Tab-separated table of C-alpha atoms and ligand atoms in Angstrom:
chain	number	residue	atom	x	y	z
A	1	MET	CA	38.533	128.066	157.725
A	2	ARG	CA	39.090	125.479	160.401
A	3	ASN	CA	42.984	124.672	160.068
A	4	PRO	CA	42.998	121.360	159.055
A	5	VAL	CA	46.823	120.466	160.506
A	6	PRO	CA	45.494	119.712	163.892
A	7	ASP	CA	42.494	117.788	162.786
A	8	TYR	CA	45.551	115.856	161.272
A	9	LEU	CA	47.595	115.021	164.215
A	10	THR	CA	44.432	113.992	165.954
A	11	GLU	CA	43.615	111.747	163.435
A	12	VAL	CA	47.566	110.099	163.929
A	13	VAL	CA	47.515	110.309	167.351
A	14	ASP	CA	43.906	108.353	167.473
A	15	ALA	CA	45.528	105.803	164.797
A	16	CYS	CA	48.536	105.047	167.155
A	17	ALA	CA	46.612	105.143	170.412
A	18	SER	CA	46.471	101.418	169.803
A	19	SER	CA	49.344	100.146	169.672
A	20	ARG	CA	50.196	99.404	173.630
A	21	GLY	CA	53.984	97.602	173.102
A	22	GLY	CA	56.710	98.099	175.357
A	23	ALA	CA	56.852	99.622	178.809
A	24	PRO	CA	57.508	102.830	180.895
A	25	ALA	CA	61.507	102.702	181.759
A	26	SER	CA	61.121	101.029	185.267
A	27	TYR	CA	65.072	100.939	186.021
A	28	ILE	CA	64.616	104.417	187.428
A	29	PRO	CA	61.469	103.690	189.764
A	30	GLU	CA	59.776	106.819	189.672
A	31	LEU	CA	59.598	106.596	185.542
A	32	ALA	CA	57.757	103.590	186.200
A	33	LYS	CA	54.859	105.336	188.193
A	34	VAL	CA	53.499	107.022	184.729
A	35	ASP	CA	50.245	106.889	183.148
A	36	PRO	CA	51.229	104.655	180.548
A	37	GLU	CA	48.461	106.114	178.110
A	38	GLN	CA	49.502	109.426	178.109
A	39	PHE	CA	49.984	110.449	174.511
A	40	GLY	CA	50.997	114.045	173.233
A	41	VAL	CA	52.138	115.328	169.987
A	42	ALA	CA	53.010	118.478	168.848
A	43	MET	CA	54.494	120.276	165.644
A	44	ALA	CA	56.008	123.797	165.495
A	45	THR	CA	56.734	125.551	162.119
A	46	VAL	CA	59.960	127.212	161.590
A	47	ASP	CA	57.491	130.566	161.311
A	48	GLY	CA	56.245	129.954	164.958
A	49	ALA	CA	53.304	128.353	164.442
A	50	VAL	CA	52.639	125.714	166.671
A	51	TYR	CA	50.060	122.641	166.842
A	52	ALA	CA	49.725	120.812	169.826
A	53	VAL	CA	47.146	117.484	170.074
A	54	GLY	CA	46.638	114.817	172.824
A	55	ASP	CA	48.456	115.420	176.216
A	56	ALA	CA	50.856	118.032	174.674
A	57	ASP	CA	50.914	119.922	177.139
A	58	THR	CA	51.576	117.231	180.066
A	59	GLU	CA	55.153	117.523	181.839
A	60	PHE	CA	57.565	114.493	181.465
A	61	THR	CA	61.273	114.479	182.363
A	62	MET	CA	63.361	115.298	179.503
A	63	GLN	CA	66.192	112.368	179.950
A	64	SER	CA	68.069	111.723	177.265
A	65	ILE	CA	66.370	114.775	174.700
A	66	SER	CA	68.552	117.199	177.044
A	67	LYS	CA	71.509	115.425	175.925
A	68	ALA	CA	71.551	116.987	172.194
A	69	PHE	CA	71.216	120.393	173.434
A	70	VAL	CA	74.014	120.061	176.199
A	71	TYR	CA	76.171	119.102	173.208
A	72	GLY	CA	75.072	122.367	171.284
A	73	LEU	CA	75.925	123.841	174.294
A	74	ALA	CA	79.466	122.763	174.558
A	75	VAL	CA	79.911	123.123	170.883
A	76	ARG	CA	79.023	126.795	171.285
A	77	GLU	CA	81.089	127.242	174.264
A	78	ARG	CA	84.314	124.844	173.105
A	79	GLY	CA	84.271	125.134	169.303
A	80	ILE	CA	83.783	121.862	167.614
A	81	ALA	CA	87.344	120.993	167.443
A	82	GLY	CA	87.783	121.882	170.864
A	83	VAL	CA	84.770	119.104	171.394
A	84	ASP	CA	85.873	116.512	169.161
A	85	GLU	CA	89.275	116.094	171.689
A	86	VAL	CA	87.350	114.410	174.247
A	87	ILE	CA	83.709	113.184	172.574
A	88	ASP	CA	83.398	111.301	168.935
A	89	VAL	CA	80.884	111.496	166.399
A	90	GLU	CA	80.805	107.399	165.478
A	91	PRO	CA	77.290	105.857	166.038
A	92	SER	CA	78.114	102.859	168.789
A	93	GLY	CA	75.638	100.517	167.483
A	94	ASP	CA	75.449	100.146	171.693
A	95	PRO	CA	72.674	100.929	173.916
A	96	PHE	CA	72.634	104.220	175.691
A	97	ASP	CA	73.931	102.594	178.905
A	98	GLU	CA	77.109	101.191	177.245
A	99	LEU	CA	80.383	102.742	177.962
A	100	SER	CA	81.482	102.455	174.371
A	101	LEU	CA	85.008	104.521	174.564
A	102	GLU	CA	87.443	104.605	172.027
A	103	GLU	CA	90.080	102.104	172.400
A	104	GLY	CA	93.744	103.766	173.494
A	105	SER	CA	91.914	107.320	173.791
A	106	GLY	CA	88.845	106.572	176.241
A	107	ARG	CA	86.783	109.222	174.305
A	108	PRO	CA	83.027	108.178	174.270
A	109	SER	CA	81.795	107.305	170.693
A	110	ASN	CA	79.359	110.275	170.394
A	111	PRO	CA	76.987	112.312	172.791
A	112	MET	CA	73.807	110.784	172.587
A	113	ILE	CA	75.200	107.684	174.736
A	114	ASN	CA	75.552	108.530	178.461
A	115	ALA	CA	79.350	108.199	178.544
A	116	GLY	CA	79.417	111.381	175.752
A	117	ALA	CA	76.600	112.733	177.227
A	118	ILE	CA	78.516	112.988	180.609
A	119	THR	CA	81.541	114.538	178.798
A	120	ALA	CA	79.335	116.838	177.413
A	121	HIS	CA	78.068	117.889	180.712
A	122	SER	CA	81.467	118.285	182.102
A	123	LEU	CA	82.693	120.535	179.329
A	124	ILE	CA	79.866	123.369	180.221
A	125	GLY	CA	81.679	126.413	181.765
A	126	GLY	CA	84.984	125.771	181.906
A	127	GLY	CA	86.792	124.354	184.795
A	128	GLU	CA	85.689	126.815	187.181
A	129	ILE	CA	82.146	126.520	187.518
A	130	SER	CA	80.507	124.772	190.218
A	131	PRO	CA	77.991	121.771	189.450
A	132	SER	CA	75.243	123.596	190.517
A	133	ASP	CA	76.247	127.109	188.134
A	134	ARG	CA	76.331	124.326	185.589
A	135	VAL	CA	73.044	122.947	186.047
A	136	GLU	CA	71.540	126.492	185.858
A	137	ARG	CA	73.499	127.220	182.917
A	138	ILE	CA	71.988	124.218	180.911
A	139	ILE	CA	68.335	124.520	182.717
A	140	GLU	CA	68.892	128.788	181.340
A	141	LEU	CA	69.811	127.231	178.051
A	142	LEU	CA	66.643	124.346	177.835
A	143	SER	CA	64.387	127.327	179.013
A	144	ASP	CA	65.631	129.602	175.957
A	145	LEU	CA	64.790	126.759	173.714
A	146	ALA	CA	61.526	126.260	174.926
A	147	GLY	CA	60.737	130.185	175.518
A	148	ARG	CA	59.626	129.356	178.822
A	149	GLN	CA	61.023	129.280	182.046
A	150	LEU	CA	61.961	125.124	182.893
A	151	SER	CA	62.385	123.418	186.153
A	152	VAL	CA	63.958	119.655	187.463
A	153	ASP	CA	61.321	117.043	189.152
A	154	GLU	CA	62.898	116.487	192.398
A	155	ARG	CA	61.154	113.415	192.718
A	156	VAL	CA	62.751	112.106	188.977
A	157	TRP	CA	66.224	113.295	190.351
A	158	HIS	CA	66.181	111.538	193.563
A	159	SER	CA	64.911	108.352	192.004
A	160	GLU	CA	67.548	108.349	189.575
A	161	MET	CA	70.158	108.946	191.961
A	162	GLU	CA	69.171	105.691	194.066
A	163	ALA	CA	69.521	103.737	190.395
A	164	SER	CA	72.785	105.633	189.307
A	165	ASP	CA	75.449	102.718	190.014
A	166	ARG	CA	75.788	102.181	185.846
A	167	ASN	CA	75.988	105.943	185.644
A	168	LEU	CA	78.333	105.921	188.157
A	169	ALA	CA	80.706	103.666	186.779
A	170	ILE	CA	81.006	105.294	183.353
A	171	ALA	CA	81.897	108.468	185.208
A	172	HIS	CA	85.086	106.376	186.970
A	173	MET	CA	86.133	105.005	184.073
A	174	LEU	CA	85.845	108.540	181.974
A	175	ARG	CA	88.067	110.011	184.816
A	176	SER	CA	90.467	107.128	185.037
A	177	HIS	CA	91.280	107.973	180.868
A	178	GLY	CA	91.261	111.486	181.646
A	179	ILE	CA	88.247	112.758	179.729
A	180	ILE	CA	86.659	114.033	183.039
A	181	SER	CA	88.215	115.435	186.048
A	182	ASP	CA	85.104	116.050	188.159
A	183	PRO	CA	84.485	113.654	191.163
A	184	ALA	CA	82.163	110.644	189.659
A	185	GLU	CA	79.394	111.887	192.044
A	186	GLU	CA	79.370	115.060	191.579
A	187	ILE	CA	79.057	115.117	188.164
A	188	ILE	CA	76.113	112.067	187.936
A	189	SER	CA	74.394	114.062	190.617
A	190	ALA	CA	74.134	117.357	187.889
A	191	TYR	CA	74.001	114.872	184.846
A	192	ALA	CA	70.824	113.532	186.438
A	193	ARG	CA	69.282	116.683	187.492
A	194	GLN	CA	69.972	118.095	183.668
A	195	CYS	CA	68.173	114.418	182.758
A	196	SER	CA	65.045	115.817	184.711
A	197	VAL	CA	64.124	118.528	183.350
A	198	LEU	CA	60.404	118.872	183.089
A	199	VAL	CA	58.922	119.669	179.775
A	200	THR	CA	56.054	119.223	177.316
A	201	ALA	CA	55.717	118.258	174.022
A	202	ARG	CA	54.840	121.409	173.170
A	203	ASP	CA	58.362	122.952	174.707
A	204	LEU	CA	60.162	119.833	172.861
A	205	ALA	CA	58.806	121.047	169.568
A	206	LEU	CA	59.859	124.682	169.687
A	207	MET	CA	63.281	123.392	170.753
A	208	ALA	CA	63.415	121.172	168.010
A	209	ALA	CA	61.841	123.777	165.435
A	210	THR	CA	65.180	126.292	166.713
A	211	LEU	CA	67.163	123.549	165.248
A	212	ALA	CA	65.195	123.325	162.056
A	213	ASN	CA	65.373	127.211	162.465
A	214	ALA	CA	69.330	127.136	162.067
A	215	GLY	CA	69.453	128.279	165.282
A	216	VAL	CA	67.120	130.726	166.237
A	217	GLN	CA	64.132	130.106	168.304
A	218	PRO	CA	61.449	130.846	166.213
A	219	VAL	CA	58.503	132.368	168.838
A	220	THR	CA	61.090	134.704	171.042
A	221	GLY	CA	63.599	135.146	167.829
A	222	GLN	CA	66.312	134.728	169.686
A	223	ARG	CA	69.317	133.325	168.435
A	224	ILE	CA	70.353	130.259	170.528
A	225	PHE	CA	72.940	128.510	168.352
A	226	SER	CA	74.905	129.347	164.968
A	227	GLY	CA	73.937	127.763	161.743
A	228	GLY	CA	77.154	125.242	162.205
A	229	GLU	CA	76.887	124.391	165.670
A	230	VAL	CA	73.113	122.907	164.031
A	231	ARG	CA	74.258	121.388	161.527
A	232	ARG	CA	76.928	119.669	163.907
A	233	LEU	CA	74.154	119.010	165.969
A	234	LEU	CA	71.879	117.632	163.718
A	235	SER	CA	74.561	115.350	161.911
A	236	VAL	CA	75.095	113.715	165.408
A	237	MET	CA	71.384	113.372	166.169
A	238	LEU	CA	70.563	112.026	162.811
A	239	THR	CA	73.644	108.884	162.721
A	240	CYS	CA	73.461	108.589	166.787
A	241	GLY	CA	70.407	110.059	168.450
A	242	MET	CA	67.904	106.698	168.650
A	243	TYR	CA	71.236	104.564	169.724
A	244	ASP	CA	71.438	101.195	168.522
A	245	SER	CA	68.130	101.574	166.271
A	246	ALA	CA	69.295	105.160	164.404
A	247	GLY	CA	69.605	102.995	161.068
A	248	ASP	CA	66.385	101.590	161.176
A	249	TRP	CA	65.545	105.684	162.094
A	250	VAL	CA	67.196	107.223	159.561
A	251	SER	CA	65.513	104.501	156.987
A	252	ALA	CA	62.381	104.536	157.807
A	253	VAL	CA	61.910	108.185	159.606
A	254	GLY	CA	64.371	109.700	158.008
A	255	ILE	CA	64.957	113.008	160.277
A	256	PRO	CA	67.460	113.758	163.104
A	257	ALA	CA	66.093	113.106	166.025
A	258	LYS	CA	66.344	112.126	169.565
A	259	SER	CA	64.530	110.269	172.258
A	260	GLY	CA	64.427	109.890	176.098
A	261	VAL	CA	63.196	107.243	178.378
A	262	GLY	CA	60.764	109.859	180.022
A	263	GLY	CA	58.895	108.513	176.844
A	264	GLY	CA	59.566	111.923	174.490
A	265	ILE	CA	61.214	112.073	170.947
A	266	ILE	CA	62.146	114.892	169.103
A	267	GLY	CA	62.749	115.595	165.708
A	268	ALA	CA	63.957	118.464	163.515
A	269	LEU	CA	63.483	119.133	159.511
A	270	PRO	CA	66.018	121.743	158.675
A	271	GLY	CA	64.007	124.698	157.138
A	272	GLN	CA	60.868	123.016	157.849
A	273	VAL	CA	59.717	121.357	161.316
A	274	GLY	CA	60.418	120.614	164.664
A	275	LEU	CA	58.054	117.795	166.104
A	276	ALA	CA	57.803	115.830	169.178
A	277	THR	CA	55.777	112.891	170.806
A	278	PHE	CA	55.271	111.836	174.198
A	279	SER	CA	54.236	108.594	175.175
A	280	PRO	CA	55.979	106.324	178.511
A	281	ARG	CA	56.280	102.980	176.455
A	282	LEU	CA	59.734	102.342	175.219
A	283	ASP	CA	60.900	99.680	173.161
A	284	THR	CA	64.096	97.145	174.050
A	285	HIS	CA	66.225	100.324	173.167
A	286	GLY	CA	64.953	102.781	175.058
A	287	ASN	CA	62.836	104.959	172.479
A	288	SER	CA	58.755	105.373	173.080
A	289	VAL	CA	57.176	102.735	170.791
A	290	ARG	CA	53.997	105.093	169.807
A	291	GLY	CA	56.775	108.201	169.322
A	292	ILE	CA	58.267	105.807	166.731
A	293	GLU	CA	55.244	105.085	164.869
A	294	THR	CA	54.067	108.303	164.956
A	295	PHE	CA	57.113	109.437	163.505
A	296	GLU	CA	56.751	106.833	160.898
A	297	ARG	CA	53.524	108.073	159.605
A	298	LEU	CA	54.062	111.776	159.779
A	299	SER	CA	57.223	111.296	157.768
A	300	SER	CA	55.492	109.297	155.030
A	301	ASP	CA	52.595	111.167	154.966
A	302	MET	CA	54.267	114.829	154.922
A	303	GLY	CA	57.010	114.038	152.977
A	304	LEU	CA	59.330	114.529	155.520
A	305	HIS	CA	62.508	112.005	155.231
A	306	LEU	CA	65.685	113.952	154.371
A	307	MET	CA	66.140	111.770	151.301
A	308	GLU	CA	63.086	112.611	149.521
A	309	VAL	CA	64.914	115.322	147.653
A	310	ALA	CA	62.638	118.134	147.045
A	311	PRO	CA	62.531	119.465	143.448
A	312	PRO	CA	63.088	123.423	143.753
A	313	ALA	CA	66.164	123.673	141.066
A	314	ARG	CA	63.778	122.695	138.112
A	315	GLU	CA	61.433	125.818	139.371
A	316	VAL	CA	64.749	128.488	139.594
A	317	LEU	CA	64.249	130.365	135.982
A	318	HIS	CA	60.487	130.788	136.161
A	319	SER	CA	60.293	132.675	132.748
A	320	THR	CA	62.345	134.301	130.163
A	321	HIS	CA	61.187	136.776	127.909
A	322	ALA	CA	62.218	139.952	125.763
A	323	ILE	CA	60.997	143.291	125.842
A	324	GLY	CA	61.285	145.572	122.691
A	325	ALA	CA	63.013	145.330	119.371
A	326	GLY	CA	66.171	146.432	117.794
A	327	GLU	CA	69.142	147.679	119.855
A	328	ASP	CA	66.894	148.334	122.554
A	329	ALA	CA	65.559	145.090	123.220
A	330	VAL	CA	66.071	143.765	126.902
A	331	ARG	CA	65.897	139.920	127.538
A	332	VAL	CA	64.626	139.507	130.972
A	333	TYR	CA	65.362	136.071	133.320
A	334	GLU	CA	62.881	136.233	135.827
A	335	LEU	CA	64.547	133.354	138.756
A	336	SER	CA	62.174	132.194	141.543
A	337	GLY	CA	62.554	130.087	144.815
A	338	THR	CA	65.947	129.169	146.719
A	339	ILE	CA	68.624	128.810	144.619
A	340	GLY	CA	71.572	126.308	145.622
A	341	PHE	CA	74.294	124.789	143.493
A	342	SER	CA	72.039	122.867	140.888
A	343	GLY	CA	69.820	125.919	140.237
A	344	ALA	CA	72.298	128.061	139.514
A	345	GLU	CA	73.904	125.606	137.393
A	346	ARG	CA	70.846	125.640	135.466
A	347	ILE	CA	70.871	129.091	134.807
A	348	LEU	CA	74.814	128.859	133.575
A	349	GLN	CA	73.662	126.028	131.603
A	350	ARG	CA	70.724	127.999	130.171
A	351	LEU	CA	72.864	130.687	129.514
A	352	THR	CA	75.549	128.621	127.855
A	353	ASP	CA	73.227	126.908	125.624
A	354	GLU	CA	71.099	129.295	124.582
A	355	PRO	CA	73.115	132.690	124.609
A	356	PRO	CA	70.815	135.557	124.570
A	357	SER	CA	70.772	137.741	121.379
A	358	GLU	CA	69.746	140.575	122.770
A	359	ARG	CA	72.245	143.044	123.845
A	360	ILE	CA	70.473	144.475	127.038
A	361	ILE	CA	70.239	141.349	130.419
A	362	ALA	CA	67.471	141.760	133.021
A	363	VAL	CA	68.211	139.374	135.755
A	364	ASP	CA	64.678	139.457	137.570
A	365	LEU	CA	64.918	137.864	141.488
A	366	THR	CA	61.507	139.586	142.419
A	367	GLY	CA	60.427	136.142	142.987
A	368	VAL	CA	63.353	134.816	144.701
A	369	HIS	CA	63.577	133.534	148.237
A	370	THR	CA	67.289	133.164	149.145
A	371	ILE	CA	70.518	132.568	146.842
A	372	ARG	CA	73.047	130.659	148.825
A	373	SER	CA	76.025	131.455	148.926
A	374	VAL	CA	77.771	129.267	146.350
A	375	ALA	CA	75.086	130.278	143.982
A	376	ARG	CA	75.704	134.036	144.135
A	377	ARG	CA	79.107	133.287	143.406
A	378	MET	CA	77.857	131.410	140.328
A	379	LEU	CA	75.467	134.383	139.342
A	380	LEU	CA	77.909	137.025	139.834
A	381	GLU	CA	80.661	135.278	137.555
A	382	ALA	CA	78.103	134.367	134.909
A	383	ILE	CA	77.217	138.035	134.845
A	384	ARG	CA	80.708	139.080	134.947
A	385	ARG	CA	81.064	136.621	131.806
A	386	LEU	CA	78.175	138.109	129.982
A	387	ARG	CA	79.560	141.542	130.563
A	388	GLN	CA	82.950	140.390	128.966
A	389	ASP	CA	80.610	138.918	126.055
A	390	GLY	CA	79.389	142.356	125.311
A	391	HIS	CA	76.218	142.475	127.578
A	392	THR	CA	74.832	144.968	129.981
A	393	VAL	CA	73.325	143.669	132.693
A	394	TYR	CA	70.930	144.771	134.925
A	395	LEU	CA	69.694	143.145	138.174
A	396	VAL	CA	66.127	143.979	139.328
A	397	ASP	CA	66.392	142.882	143.048
A	398	GLU	CA	64.026	145.583	145.176
A	399	ALA	CA	63.962	143.022	148.443
A	400	GLY	CA	67.772	142.918	148.272
A	401	VAL	CA	68.493	139.030	147.933
A	402	LEU	CA	71.818	139.117	146.587
A	403	PRO	CA	74.032	140.518	148.769
A	404	ASP	CA	77.806	141.664	147.980
A	405	ARG	CA	76.977	141.953	144.278
A	406	ASP	CA	80.579	142.823	143.211
A	407	PRO	CA	80.584	140.851	139.862
A	408	GLY	CA	84.691	141.468	140.622
A	409	ASP	CA	85.477	143.127	137.192
A	410	GLY	CA	85.731	146.690	138.802
A	411	GLU	CA	81.714	147.919	137.388
A	412	MET	CA	78.879	147.961	139.835
A	413	LEU	CA	75.908	146.099	139.172
A	414	LEU	CA	72.807	148.457	138.445
A	415	PRO	CA	68.722	148.172	138.986
A	416	LEU	CA	67.206	148.431	135.774
A	417	PRO	CA	66.656	151.570	134.594
A	418	PRO	CA	62.913	152.700	134.572
A	419	ASP	CA	62.637	153.565	130.975
A	420	LEU	CA	63.730	150.307	130.106
B	501	LIG	N1	68.788	110.038	182.834
B	501	LIG	C1	69.087	108.553	181.795
B	501	LIG	C2	70.464	107.978	182.091
B	501	LIG	O1	71.292	108.600	182.534
B	501	LIG	C3	68.693	109.002	180.535
B	501	LIG	C4	68.939	107.746	179.437
B	501	LIG	C5	68.041	107.842	178.290
B	501	LIG	O2	66.872	109.283	178.594
B	501	LIG	N2	68.276	107.266	177.530
B	501	LIG	O3	70.078	106.662	182.324
């Protein structure tokens, strides 16, 4: 069979290609020289499947997309509280190159605008590291995320340095507030190298898929961020990743995202996919026009909006039936899917509303994919109470989806004996 996914992506690219609004970034002269017709889309699943169409293998500079990952690295190195001391997480509602500092403290509003991103860059490697080692560390991170060695576009970097007055002003202000201590020229030069790292839409899709996959690169299997670090990173991307159009973006697309003036946009949908688009024409916010259109289509066609709640809870209690008769009758509860709070609550409600008349109960987890921590505690508590009511409870869980099986009443939870 020919996989329909690339055909679908090609259809989306064809449909959005007719849009020619916006213009490539011109404040960095080198960026204005790109072919504005370039257009690529890539998608990577959390299982590591990659679909890439159009100019998805053309390199361009990451620009502000790097901010998301460098913030993640700062959180990994310093912890959330350590980073919060110098960078807030409030959407600024301002353009990316506004100063947007908190009154009094001088903390940048968030890590996605330049002020916050320059601060996040300054945190990498602690106080001792040289600017070039810091950049190396960042390139190493970005390369791990892409699953291949990345490098800096020297021409774009030079060009960016020639147009760096605004970023220099931001760095001077940050220094005056004691938010950063590096000399302004030094940090802006290093930050511009971070922005000038070359990637393709395919690379970006894998980087985004690493976030969708709770921090594990889906092809190489390398753990790059912890689940908690990813949660923080995606939260900030959702609220601040598209600058002063963040509200529009969340309403229309509903996927944590980050754009860059090189023409790239990434989006990461937890547990599902990483998406990336590349098209250099930008709107007035600095976001790719075709990129936004593509994301709007993908989100609506594929039902990717975060607020479009999936209904797994209904499926959790797959079926229940009795085997045998009399004293030896067993009531079997077959559970399935991913069990979180609402799924576990459904099971508890069923056990409360329709208490089993059989003395022996088997909880069959064969069809269960994941049990979240809260659901595990709820199920074990249910088992403890069923035992208190005089039931014997067995567990069918050959795959071991239920860890720490101690219901807390001093008795082990046993697998179903073969003769039952
Ligand atoms: N390097 C660019 C800058 O600092 C990044 C801006 C962006 O991509 N929005 O101006």
